[in-house]
mmCIF file with all atom_site columns, C-alpha atoms in Angstrom:
data_model
loop_
_atom_site.group_PDB
_atom_site.id
_atom_site.type_symbol
_atom_site.label_atom_id
_atom_site.label_alt_id
_atom_site.label_comp_id
_atom_site.label_asym_id
_atom_site.label_entity_id
_atom_site.label_seq_id
_atom_site.pdbx_PDB_ins_code
_atom_site.Cartn_x
_atom_site.Cartn_y
_atom_site.Cartn_z
_atom_site.occupancy
_atom_site.B_iso_or_equiv
_atom_site.pdbx_formal_charge
_atom_site.auth_seq_id
_atom_site.auth_comp_id
_atom_site.auth_asym_id
_atom_site.auth_atom_id
_atom_site.pdbx_PDB_model_num
ATOM 1   C CA . MET Q 1 1   ? 40.572 -179.112 -57.810 1.00 58.00 ? 1   MET Q CA 1
ATOM 2   C CA . PRO Q 1 2   ? 37.950 -176.663 -56.359 1.00 66.00 ? 2   PRO Q CA 1
ATOM 3   C CA . ARG Q 1 3   ? 35.097 -178.799 -57.764 1.00 69.00 ? 3   ARG Q CA 1
ATOM 4   C CA . LYS Q 1 4   ? 36.354 -181.819 -55.831 1.00 71.00 ? 4   LYS Q CA 1
ATOM 5   C CA . LEU Q 1 5   ? 36.496 -179.794 -52.626 1.00 70.00 ? 5   LEU Q CA 1
ATOM 6   C CA . ALA Q 1 6   ? 32.989 -178.454 -53.201 1.00 75.00 ? 6   ALA Q CA 1
ATOM 7   C CA . ALA Q 1 7   ? 31.691 -181.957 -53.857 1.00 80.00 ? 7   ALA Q CA 1
ATOM 8   C CA . SER Q 1 8   ? 33.354 -183.188 -50.681 1.00 84.00 ? 8   SER Q CA 1
ATOM 9   C CA . GLY Q 1 9   ? 31.758 -180.365 -48.693 1.00 84.00 ? 9   GLY Q CA 1
ATOM 10  C CA . VAL Q 1 10  ? 28.314 -181.071 -50.127 1.00 87.00 ? 10  VAL Q CA 1
ATOM 11  C CA . PHE Q 1 11  ? 28.732 -184.793 -49.408 1.00 87.00 ? 11  PHE Q CA 1
ATOM 12  C CA . ASN Q 1 12  ? 29.691 -184.104 -45.776 1.00 90.00 ? 12  ASN Q CA 1
ATOM 13  C CA . MET Q 1 13  ? 26.823 -181.638 -45.361 1.00 91.00 ? 13  MET Q CA 1
ATOM 14  C CA . MET Q 1 14  ? 24.308 -184.158 -46.729 1.00 92.00 ? 14  MET Q CA 1
ATOM 15  C CA . ARG Q 1 15  ? 25.714 -186.879 -44.468 1.00 93.00 ? 15  ARG Q CA 1
ATOM 16  C CA . ASN Q 1 16  ? 25.343 -184.606 -41.421 1.00 94.00 ? 16  ASN Q CA 1
ATOM 17  C CA . LEU Q 1 17  ? 21.802 -183.614 -42.430 1.00 94.00 ? 17  LEU Q CA 1
ATOM 18  C CA . GLY Q 1 18  ? 20.862 -187.260 -42.954 1.00 92.00 ? 18  GLY Q CA 1
ATOM 19  C CA . GLY Q 1 19  ? 22.200 -188.132 -39.510 1.00 93.00 ? 19  GLY Q CA 1
ATOM 20  C CA . ALA Q 1 20  ? 20.338 -185.238 -37.911 1.00 96.00 ? 20  ALA Q CA 1
ATOM 21  C CA . PHE Q 1 21  ? 17.052 -186.126 -39.619 1.00 95.00 ? 21  PHE Q CA 1
ATOM 22  C CA . GLY Q 1 22  ? 17.481 -189.812 -38.799 1.00 93.00 ? 22  GLY Q CA 1
ATOM 23  C CA . THR Q 1 23  ? 18.160 -189.065 -35.143 1.00 94.00 ? 23  THR Q CA 1
ATOM 24  C CA . ALA Q 1 24  ? 15.169 -186.721 -34.950 1.00 96.00 ? 24  ALA Q CA 1
ATOM 25  C CA . ILE Q 1 25  ? 12.871 -189.274 -36.574 1.00 95.00 ? 25  ILE Q CA 1
ATOM 26  C CA . LEU Q 1 26  ? 14.018 -192.056 -34.237 1.00 94.00 ? 26  LEU Q CA 1
ATOM 27  C CA . ALA Q 1 27  ? 13.614 -189.798 -31.186 1.00 96.00 ? 27  ALA Q CA 1
ATOM 28  C CA . THR Q 1 28  ? 10.081 -188.953 -32.315 1.00 96.00 ? 28  THR Q CA 1
ATOM 29  C CA . ILE Q 1 29  ? 9.246  -192.642 -32.780 1.00 96.00 ? 29  ILE Q CA 1
ATOM 30  C CA . VAL Q 1 30  ? 10.582 -193.454 -29.293 1.00 96.00 ? 30  VAL Q CA 1
ATOM 31  C CA . THR Q 1 31  ? 8.517  -190.643 -27.758 1.00 96.00 ? 31  THR Q CA 1
ATOM 32  C CA . LYS Q 1 32  ? 5.289  -191.536 -29.553 1.00 96.00 ? 32  LYS Q CA 1
ATOM 33  C CA . ARG Q 1 33  ? 5.626  -195.275 -28.847 1.00 96.00 ? 33  ARG Q CA 1
ATOM 34  C CA . GLU Q 1 34  ? 6.451  -194.577 -25.191 1.00 96.00 ? 34  GLU Q CA 1
ATOM 35  C CA . GLN Q 1 35  ? 3.281  -192.488 -24.913 1.00 96.00 ? 35  GLN Q CA 1
ATOM 36  C CA . TYR Q 1 36  ? 1.253  -195.215 -26.605 1.00 96.00 ? 36  TYR Q CA 1
ATOM 37  C CA . GLN Q 1 37  ? 2.664  -197.963 -24.372 1.00 95.00 ? 37  GLN Q CA 1
ATOM 38  C CA . SER Q 1 38  ? 2.138  -195.797 -21.290 1.00 94.00 ? 38  SER Q CA 1
ATOM 39  C CA . ASN Q 1 39  ? -1.530 -195.376 -22.214 1.00 94.00 ? 39  ASN Q CA 1
ATOM 40  C CA . ILE Q 1 40  ? -1.931 -199.122 -22.767 1.00 94.00 ? 40  ILE Q CA 1
ATOM 41  C CA . ILE Q 1 41  ? -0.208 -200.094 -19.518 1.00 93.00 ? 41  ILE Q CA 1
ATOM 42  C CA . GLY Q 1 42  ? -1.794 -197.255 -17.525 1.00 90.00 ? 42  GLY Q CA 1
ATOM 43  C CA . SER Q 1 43  ? -5.286 -198.169 -18.623 1.00 91.00 ? 43  SER Q CA 1
ATOM 44  C CA . SER Q 1 44  ? -4.826 -201.731 -17.410 1.00 90.00 ? 44  SER Q CA 1
ATOM 45  C CA . VAL Q 1 45  ? -3.388 -200.713 -14.022 1.00 91.00 ? 45  VAL Q CA 1
ATOM 46  C CA . THR Q 1 46  ? -6.227 -199.574 -11.786 1.00 89.00 ? 46  THR Q CA 1
ATOM 47  C CA . LEU Q 1 47  ? -6.802 -199.636 -8.060  1.00 88.00 ? 47  LEU Q CA 1
ATOM 48  C CA . PHE Q 1 48  ? -9.767 -201.948 -8.677  1.00 90.00 ? 48  PHE Q CA 1
ATOM 49  C CA . MET Q 1 49  ? -7.347 -204.815 -9.377  1.00 91.00 ? 49  MET Q CA 1
ATOM 50  C CA . GLU Q 1 50  ? -6.213 -206.930 -6.440  1.00 94.00 ? 50  GLU Q CA 1
ATOM 51  C CA . THR Q 1 51  ? -2.608 -207.175 -7.667  1.00 93.00 ? 51  THR Q CA 1
ATOM 52  C CA . VAL Q 1 52  ? -2.314 -203.401 -7.964  1.00 93.00 ? 52  VAL Q CA 1
ATOM 53  C CA . ARG Q 1 53  ? -3.719 -202.885 -4.465  1.00 94.00 ? 53  ARG Q CA 1
ATOM 54  C CA . ASP Q 1 54  ? -1.264 -205.471 -3.123  1.00 95.00 ? 54  ASP Q CA 1
ATOM 55  C CA . ARG Q 1 55  ? 1.638  -203.744 -4.869  1.00 95.00 ? 55  ARG Q CA 1
ATOM 56  C CA . VAL Q 1 56  ? 0.607  -200.324 -3.532  1.00 94.00 ? 56  VAL Q CA 1
ATOM 57  C CA . ALA Q 1 57  ? 0.240  -201.783 -0.013  1.00 94.00 ? 57  ALA Q CA 1
ATOM 58  C CA . HIS Q 1 58  ? 3.687  -203.370 -0.276  1.00 95.00 ? 58  HIS Q CA 1
ATOM 59  C CA . LEU Q 1 59  ? 5.234  -200.106 -1.469  1.00 94.00 ? 59  LEU Q CA 1
ATOM 60  C CA . THR Q 1 60  ? 3.387  -198.162 1.235   1.00 93.00 ? 60  THR Q CA 1
ATOM 61  C CA . SER Q 1 61  ? 4.765  -200.433 3.937   1.00 93.00 ? 61  SER Q CA 1
ATOM 62  C CA . TYR Q 1 62  ? 8.228  -200.125 2.412   1.00 93.00 ? 62  TYR Q CA 1
ATOM 63  C CA . PHE Q 1 63  ? 8.092  -196.312 2.466   1.00 92.00 ? 63  PHE Q CA 1
ATOM 64  C CA . THR Q 1 64  ? 6.658  -196.343 6.001   1.00 91.00 ? 64  THR Q CA 1
ATOM 65  C CA . ALA Q 1 65  ? 9.539  -198.514 7.176   1.00 90.00 ? 65  ALA Q CA 1
ATOM 66  C CA . HIS Q 1 66  ? 12.133 -196.360 5.432   1.00 88.00 ? 66  HIS Q CA 1
ATOM 67  C CA . GLY Q 1 67  ? 11.450 -192.918 6.826   1.00 84.00 ? 67  GLY Q CA 1
ATOM 68  C CA . SER Q 1 68  ? 8.066  -191.729 5.626   1.00 78.00 ? 68  SER Q CA 1
ATOM 69  C CA . VAL Q 1 69  ? 6.386  -189.533 8.234   1.00 81.00 ? 69  VAL Q CA 1
ATOM 70  C CA . ASP Q 1 70  ? 2.804  -190.754 8.020   1.00 89.00 ? 70  ASP Q CA 1
ATOM 71  C CA . ALA Q 1 71  ? 0.701  -193.304 6.160   1.00 89.00 ? 71  ALA Q CA 1
ATOM 72  C CA . ALA Q 1 72  ? -0.799 -190.774 3.744   1.00 91.00 ? 72  ALA Q CA 1
ATOM 73  C CA . ALA Q 1 73  ? 2.654  -189.596 2.637   1.00 92.00 ? 73  ALA Q CA 1
ATOM 74  C CA . ALA Q 1 74  ? 3.810  -193.208 2.275   1.00 93.00 ? 74  ALA Q CA 1
ATOM 75  C CA . HIS Q 1 75  ? 0.709  -194.035 0.209   1.00 93.00 ? 75  HIS Q CA 1
ATOM 76  C CA . HIS Q 1 76  ? 1.392  -191.022 -2.026  1.00 93.00 ? 76  HIS Q CA 1
ATOM 77  C CA . GLN Q 1 77  ? 5.030  -192.127 -2.458  1.00 94.00 ? 77  GLN Q CA 1
ATOM 78  C CA . ALA Q 1 78  ? 3.797  -195.619 -3.347  1.00 94.00 ? 78  ALA Q CA 1
ATOM 79  C CA . LEU Q 1 79  ? 1.504  -194.246 -6.058  1.00 94.00 ? 79  LEU Q CA 1
ATOM 80  C CA . VAL Q 1 80  ? 4.341  -192.099 -7.435  1.00 94.00 ? 80  VAL Q CA 1
ATOM 81  C CA . ALA Q 1 81  ? 6.645  -195.125 -7.437  1.00 95.00 ? 81  ALA Q CA 1
ATOM 82  C CA . LEU Q 1 82  ? 4.002  -197.163 -9.281  1.00 95.00 ? 82  LEU Q CA 1
ATOM 83  C CA . GLY Q 1 83  ? 3.743  -194.394 -11.881 1.00 94.00 ? 83  GLY Q CA 1
ATOM 84  C CA . LYS Q 1 84  ? 7.528  -194.438 -12.315 1.00 95.00 ? 84  LYS Q CA 1
ATOM 85  C CA . ILE Q 1 85  ? 7.462  -198.207 -12.807 1.00 95.00 ? 85  ILE Q CA 1
ATOM 86  C CA . ILE Q 1 86  ? 4.789  -197.828 -15.502 1.00 95.00 ? 86  ILE Q CA 1
ATOM 87  C CA . ARG Q 1 87  ? 6.793  -195.074 -17.211 1.00 95.00 ? 87  ARG Q CA 1
ATOM 88  C CA . ARG Q 1 88  ? 10.004 -197.126 -17.134 1.00 96.00 ? 88  ARG Q CA 1
ATOM 89  C CA . GLN Q 1 89  ? 8.276  -200.166 -18.608 1.00 96.00 ? 89  GLN Q CA 1
ATOM 90  C CA . SER Q 1 90  ? 6.599  -198.109 -21.314 1.00 96.00 ? 90  SER Q CA 1
ATOM 91  C CA . LEU Q 1 91  ? 9.939  -196.505 -22.211 1.00 96.00 ? 91  LEU Q CA 1
ATOM 92  C CA . ILE Q 1 92  ? 11.528 -199.936 -22.567 1.00 97.00 ? 92  ILE Q CA 1
ATOM 93  C CA . LEU Q 1 93  ? 8.656  -201.052 -24.798 1.00 96.00 ? 93  LEU Q CA 1
ATOM 94  C CA . GLY Q 1 94  ? 8.965  -197.808 -26.792 1.00 96.00 ? 94  GLY Q CA 1
ATOM 95  C CA . PHE Q 1 95  ? 12.646 -198.508 -27.458 1.00 97.00 ? 95  PHE Q CA 1
ATOM 96  C CA . SER Q 1 96  ? 11.769 -202.065 -28.413 1.00 97.00 ? 96  SER Q CA 1
ATOM 97  C CA . ASP Q 1 97  ? 9.195  -200.816 -30.921 1.00 96.00 ? 97  ASP Q CA 1
ATOM 98  C CA . THR Q 1 98  ? 11.715 -198.330 -32.323 1.00 96.00 ? 98  THR Q CA 1
ATOM 99  C CA . PHE Q 1 99  ? 14.308 -201.045 -32.817 1.00 96.00 ? 99  PHE Q CA 1
ATOM 100 C CA . ALA Q 1 100 ? 11.679 -203.113 -34.633 1.00 96.00 ? 100 ALA Q CA 1
ATOM 101 C CA . VAL Q 1 101 ? 10.947 -200.165 -36.962 1.00 95.00 ? 101 VAL Q CA 1
ATOM 102 C CA . LEU Q 1 102 ? 14.674 -199.678 -37.521 1.00 95.00 ? 102 LEU Q CA 1
ATOM 103 C CA . ALA Q 1 103 ? 15.088 -203.382 -38.344 1.00 97.00 ? 103 ALA Q CA 1
ATOM 104 C CA . ILE Q 1 104 ? 12.288 -203.185 -40.919 1.00 96.00 ? 104 ILE Q CA 1
ATOM 105 C CA . VAL Q 1 105 ? 13.887 -200.126 -42.529 1.00 94.00 ? 105 VAL Q CA 1
ATOM 106 C CA . LEU Q 1 106 ? 17.277 -201.840 -42.660 1.00 96.00 ? 106 LEU Q CA 1
ATOM 107 C CA . VAL Q 1 107 ? 15.821 -205.003 -44.226 1.00 97.00 ? 107 VAL Q CA 1
ATOM 108 C CA . PHE Q 1 108 ? 14.060 -202.830 -46.803 1.00 96.00 ? 108 PHE Q CA 1
ATOM 109 C CA . ALA Q 1 109 ? 17.313 -200.973 -47.544 1.00 94.00 ? 109 ALA Q CA 1
ATOM 110 C CA . ALA Q 1 110 ? 19.217 -204.256 -47.865 1.00 95.00 ? 110 ALA Q CA 1
ATOM 111 C CA . ALA Q 1 111 ? 16.615 -205.516 -50.332 1.00 95.00 ? 111 ALA Q CA 1
ATOM 112 C CA . LEU Q 1 112 ? 17.033 -202.335 -52.373 1.00 94.00 ? 112 LEU Q CA 1
ATOM 113 C CA . VAL Q 1 113 ? 20.800 -202.795 -52.404 1.00 92.00 ? 113 VAL Q CA 1
ATOM 114 C CA . ILE Q 1 114 ? 20.422 -206.370 -53.606 1.00 92.00 ? 114 ILE Q CA 1
ATOM 115 C CA . LEU Q 1 115 ? 18.060 -205.286 -56.395 1.00 91.00 ? 115 LEU Q CA 1
ATOM 116 C CA . THR Q 1 116 ? 20.331 -202.550 -57.735 1.00 88.00 ? 116 THR Q CA 1
ATOM 117 C CA . LYS Q 1 117 ? 22.239 -203.265 -60.920 1.00 81.00 ? 117 LYS Q CA 1
ATOM 118 C CA . LYS Q 1 118 ? 25.964 -203.423 -60.927 1.00 78.00 ? 118 LYS Q CA 1
ATOM 119 C CA . GLY Q 1 119 ? 27.389 -200.458 -62.826 1.00 70.00 ? 119 GLY Q CA 1
ATOM 120 C CA . GLN Q 1 120 ? 30.627 -200.100 -64.697 1.00 64.00 ? 120 GLN Q CA 1
ATOM 121 C CA . ALA Q 1 121 ? 33.661 -199.342 -62.611 1.00 57.00 ? 121 ALA Q CA 1
ATOM 122 C CA . SER Q 1 122 ? 35.213 -195.948 -63.194 1.00 57.00 ? 122 SER Q CA 1
ATOM 123 C CA . ASN Q 1 123 ? 38.915 -195.359 -63.192 1.00 56.00 ? 123 ASN Q CA 1
ATOM 124 C CA . ILE Q 1 124 ? 38.656 -191.989 -61.448 1.00 57.00 ? 124 ILE Q CA 1
ATOM 125 C CA . GLY Q 1 125 ? 39.360 -193.389 -57.992 1.00 55.00 ? 125 GLY Q CA 1
ATOM 126 C CA . ALA Q 1 126 ? 42.226 -195.518 -59.245 1.00 54.00 ? 126 ALA Q CA 1
ATOM 127 C CA . SER Q 1 127 ? 43.839 -192.590 -61.068 1.00 57.00 ? 127 SER Q CA 1
ATOM 128 C CA . VAL Q 1 128 ? 43.571 -190.343 -57.986 1.00 55.00 ? 128 VAL Q CA 1
ATOM 129 C CA . LEU Q 1 129 ? 45.053 -193.066 -55.797 1.00 53.00 ? 129 LEU Q CA 1
ATOM 130 C CA . CYS Q 1 130 ? 47.853 -193.636 -58.291 1.00 57.00 ? 130 CYS Q CA 1
ATOM 131 C CA . ALA Q 1 131 ? 48.574 -189.907 -58.467 1.00 55.00 ? 131 ALA Q CA 1
ATOM 132 C CA . ARG Q 1 132 ? 48.819 -189.705 -54.674 1.00 55.00 ? 132 ARG Q CA 1
ATOM 133 C CA . GLU Q 1 133 ? 51.077 -192.742 -54.429 1.00 57.00 ? 133 GLU Q CA 1
ATOM 134 C CA . CYS Q 1 134 ? 53.311 -191.486 -57.230 1.00 56.00 ? 134 CYS Q CA 1
ATOM 135 C CA . LYS Q 1 135 ? 53.804 -188.181 -55.360 1.00 58.00 ? 135 LYS Q CA 1
ATOM 136 C CA . LEU Q 1 136 ? 54.650 -190.027 -52.144 1.00 53.00 ? 136 LEU Q CA 1
ATOM 137 C CA . PHE Q 1 137 ? 57.255 -192.283 -53.696 1.00 53.00 ? 137 PHE Q CA 1
ATOM 138 C CA . ALA Q 1 138 ? 58.775 -189.771 -56.137 1.00 53.00 ? 138 ALA Q CA 1
#
């Protein structure tokens, strides 16, 4: 009986380690892809573009109308808000990329499961189940 308990403990430890490593890997992928997407989006958003200047002007007027003290502070708040919008969009794209990576890994794992050979069934599980049921009903 102690070998079964040790095997159960090792199995649970490996399952917890696998979950911890998987979570850490996915968090790293999200972070790296968010940084990448932020660089891509940030490099295409410049004050030389008319649409960006219009958006900053609209945000500046919004902050001026809603309690900003002066125009310079409202302009600064508008630039900060634009940076937050870029960060939020890059985070969404980072999660999207991570889900795509996870889908690829799951398809690969499903293909491996399909390619595995079917082994012979062992009677160990059935005998343990029968022993438990016999104790319950005896």
